[in-house]
Amino acid sequence: MECIIGLRTDNFCIVAADMRSSRSIVTMKHDQEKMFHFSTRTIAAVCGESGDTMQFAEFIQQNMQLYEIKNGYELTPSGAANFARSTLASALRSRNPYSVNMAIAGFDSKNGPELYYLDYLATLAKVNV
């Protein structure tokens, strides 16, 4: 069973993930990277089907970097979470849905630390203190 954990306080967020990649009772890999830096202030922990998690997280990561290059500033954690949700929702309605769950954490200069949970059905929930 895969596990991601996210904690939010008044001053910071912490996200953690195991490094095991498994299918059913078979462990495929013991050192799978499940943490992705979307920007300098936003990070995500992902779990789900190993191919889907890597492809989806790298897609979001690359699009956030493209956004920063085009506009000259980073997306906020809330913007990153909503972009990931809309991308996942679009994929869910297509023939190739992703089986991905995410905990997205970051720090916004206006709102402080933010933590979001996104499940494979594109349900986004903000975690409050």
mmCIF file of C-alpha atoms in Angstrom:
data_model
loop_
_atom_site.group_PDB
_atom_site.id
_atom_site.type_symbol
_atom_site.label_atom_id
_atom_site.label_comp_id
_atom_site.label_asym_id
_atom_site.label_seq_id
_atom_site.Cartn_x
_atom_site.Cartn_y
_atom_site.Cartn_z
ATOM 1 C CA MET A 1 0.000 0.000 0.000
ATOM 2 C CA GLU A 2 1.335 3.406 -0.970
ATOM 3 C CA CYS A 3 1.224 6.331 1.401
ATOM 4 C CA ILE A 4 1.450 10.118 1.163
ATOM 5 C CA ILE A 5 1.163 12.387 4.181
ATOM 6 C CA GLY A 6 0.719 16.140 4.347
ATOM 7 C CA LEU A 7 0.648 18.396 7.409
ATOM 8 C CA ARG A 8 -0.171 22.100 7.503
ATOM 9 C CA THR A 9 0.496 24.482 10.375
ATOM 10 C CA ASP A 10 0.261 28.246 10.688
ATOM 11 C CA ASN A 11 3.854 28.682 9.494
ATOM 12 C CA PHE A 12 4.706 25.790 7.173
ATOM 13 C CA CYS A 13 3.619 22.606 5.381
ATOM 14 C CA ILE A 14 5.268 19.195 5.371
ATOM 15 C CA VAL A 15 4.676 16.484 2.781
ATOM 16 C CA ALA A 16 6.102 12.973 2.824
ATOM 17 C CA ALA A 17 5.755 9.894 0.650
ATOM 18 C CA ASP A 18 7.015 6.346 0.741
ATOM 19 C CA MET A 19 9.373 5.254 -2.043
ATOM 20 C CA ARG A 20 7.869 1.862 -2.832
ATOM 21 C CA SER A 21 6.263 1.115 -6.176
ATOM 22 C CA SER A 22 4.048 -1.939 -6.077
ATOM 23 C CA ARG A 23 1.244 -3.641 -7.918
ATOM 24 C CA SER A 24 -0.979 -5.946 -5.912
ATOM 25 C CA ILE A 25 1.317 -7.893 -3.578
ATOM 26 C CA VAL A 26 4.448 -7.503 -5.716
ATOM 27 C CA THR A 27 6.883 -4.664 -5.016
ATOM 28 C CA MET A 28 8.316 -3.480 -8.329
ATOM 29 C CA LYS A 29 10.766 -0.893 -7.054
ATOM 30 C CA HIS A 30 12.025 0.223 -3.640
ATOM 31 C CA ASP A 31 13.374 3.642 -4.639
ATOM 32 C CA GLN A 32 10.620 5.268 -6.721
ATOM 33 C CA GLU A 33 10.708 9.071 -6.515
ATOM 34 C CA LYS A 34 7.254 10.398 -5.592
ATOM 35 C CA MET A 35 8.095 14.004 -4.673
ATOM 36 C CA PHE A 36 8.013 16.629 -7.421
ATOM 37 C CA HIS A 37 9.079 20.278 -7.173
ATOM 38 C CA PHE A 38 6.544 22.187 -9.239
ATOM 39 C CA SER A 39 8.220 25.526 -8.479
ATOM 40 C CA THR A 40 10.473 27.063 -5.849
ATOM 41 C CA ARG A 41 7.525 27.345 -3.453
ATOM 42 C CA THR A 42 5.328 24.411 -4.472
ATOM 43 C CA ILE A 43 5.924 20.676 -4.060
ATOM 44 C CA ALA A 44 3.727 17.627 -4.572
ATOM 45 C CA ALA A 45 3.722 14.072 -3.287
ATOM 46 C CA VAL A 46 2.027 11.608 -5.642
ATOM 47 C CA CYS A 47 0.798 8.029 -5.431
ATOM 48 C CA GLY A 48 -1.095 5.703 -7.717
ATOM 49 C CA GLU A 49 -0.202 3.679 -10.791
ATOM 50 C CA SER A 50 3.527 4.168 -11.325
ATOM 51 C CA GLY A 51 3.374 5.110 -15.013
ATOM 52 C CA ASP A 52 0.466 7.491 -14.470
ATOM 53 C CA THR A 53 2.051 9.226 -11.485
ATOM 54 C CA MET A 54 5.341 9.897 -13.251
ATOM 55 C CA GLN A 55 3.748 11.066 -16.499
ATOM 56 C CA PHE A 56 1.129 13.269 -14.845
ATOM 57 C CA ALA A 57 3.453 14.857 -12.280
ATOM 58 C CA GLU A 58 6.129 15.602 -14.882
ATOM 59 C CA PHE A 59 3.466 17.070 -17.196
ATOM 60 C CA ILE A 60 2.260 19.428 -14.452
ATOM 61 C CA GLN A 61 5.852 20.283 -13.497
ATOM 62 C CA GLN A 62 6.818 21.149 -17.084
ATOM 63 C CA ASN A 63 3.679 23.211 -17.689
ATOM 64 C CA MET A 64 4.295 25.201 -14.515
ATOM 65 C CA GLN A 65 7.846 25.930 -15.673
ATOM 66 C CA LEU A 66 6.465 27.009 -19.061
ATOM 67 C CA TYR A 67 3.965 29.287 -17.294
ATOM 68 C CA GLU A 68 6.803 30.903 -15.340
ATOM 69 C CA ILE A 69 8.859 31.460 -18.504
ATOM 70 C CA LYS A 70 5.889 32.955 -20.396
ATOM 71 C CA ASN A 71 4.605 35.216 -17.615
ATOM 72 C CA GLY A 72 7.704 35.971 -15.568
ATOM 73 C CA TYR A 73 6.267 34.745 -12.258
ATOM 74 C CA GLU A 74 5.309 31.443 -10.642
ATOM 75 C CA LEU A 75 1.834 30.106 -10.083
ATOM 76 C CA THR A 76 0.673 30.175 -6.476
ATOM 77 C CA PRO A 77 0.097 26.835 -4.719
ATOM 78 C CA SER A 78 -3.636 27.357 -5.180
ATOM 79 C CA GLY A 79 -3.126 28.025 -8.901
ATOM 80 C CA ALA A 80 -0.963 24.917 -9.218
ATOM 81 C CA ALA A 81 -3.572 22.788 -7.446
ATOM 82 C CA ASN A 82 -6.387 24.110 -9.638
ATOM 83 C CA PHE A 83 -4.327 23.587 -12.797
ATOM 84 C CA ALA A 84 -3.600 19.992 -11.745
ATOM 85 C CA ARG A 85 -7.302 19.455 -10.953
ATOM 86 C CA SER A 86 -8.494 20.780 -14.309
ATOM 87 C CA THR A 87 -5.884 18.714 -16.171
ATOM 88 C CA LEU A 88 -6.872 15.584 -14.253
ATOM 89 C CA ALA A 89 -10.590 16.284 -14.834
ATOM 90 C CA SER A 90 -10.003 16.673 -18.588
ATOM 91 C CA ALA A 91 -8.077 13.404 -18.674
ATOM 92 C CA LEU A 92 -10.836 11.697 -16.670
ATOM 93 C CA ARG A 93 -13.350 12.562 -19.389
ATOM 94 C CA SER A 94 -11.070 11.216 -22.122
ATOM 95 C CA ARG A 95 -10.189 7.634 -22.940
ATOM 96 C CA ASN A 96 -6.910 7.859 -21.019
ATOM 97 C CA PRO A 97 -7.606 8.808 -17.386
ATOM 98 C CA TYR A 98 -4.783 9.037 -14.869
ATOM 99 C CA SER A 99 -4.929 7.025 -11.649
ATOM 100 C CA VAL A 100 -3.151 9.604 -9.486
ATOM 101 C CA ASN A 101 -3.616 10.988 -5.975
ATOM 102 C CA MET A 102 -1.622 14.056 -4.907
ATOM 103 C CA ALA A 103 -0.840 16.183 -1.888
ATOM 104 C CA ILE A 104 0.205 19.640 -3.119
ATOM 105 C CA ALA A 105 1.884 21.959 -0.623
ATOM 106 C CA GLY A 106 3.367 25.394 -0.980
ATOM 107 C CA PHE A 107 3.869 28.828 0.468
ATOM 108 C CA ASP A 108 2.081 31.915 -0.823
ATOM 109 C CA SER A 109 3.242 35.370 0.264
ATOM 110 C CA LYS A 110 -0.378 36.528 0.785
ATOM 111 C CA ASN A 111 -2.035 33.419 2.242
ATOM 112 C CA GLY A 112 0.919 31.706 3.908
ATOM 113 C CA PRO A 113 1.274 27.911 3.770
ATOM 114 C CA GLU A 114 -1.316 26.000 1.757
ATOM 115 C CA LEU A 115 -1.977 22.270 1.448
ATOM 116 C CA TYR A 116 -4.316 20.609 -1.043
ATOM 117 C CA TYR A 117 -5.383 17.015 -1.624
ATOM 118 C CA LEU A 118 -6.300 15.874 -5.132
ATOM 119 C CA ASP A 119 -7.687 12.390 -5.736
ATOM 120 C CA TYR A 120 -7.940 10.346 -8.930
ATOM 121 C CA LEU A 121 -11.497 11.572 -9.575
ATOM 122 C CA ALA A 122 -10.215 15.190 -9.724
ATOM 123 C CA THR A 123 -11.705 16.150 -6.366
ATOM 124 C CA LEU A 124 -9.656 18.976 -4.884
ATOM 125 C CA ALA A 125 -9.822 19.743 -1.164
ATOM 126 C CA LYS A 126 -7.955 22.452 0.711
ATOM 127 C CA VAL A 127 -6.598 21.325 4.072
ATOM 128 C CA ASN A 128 -7.294 23.863 6.818
ATOM 129 C CA VAL A 129 -5.593 24.139 10.204
#
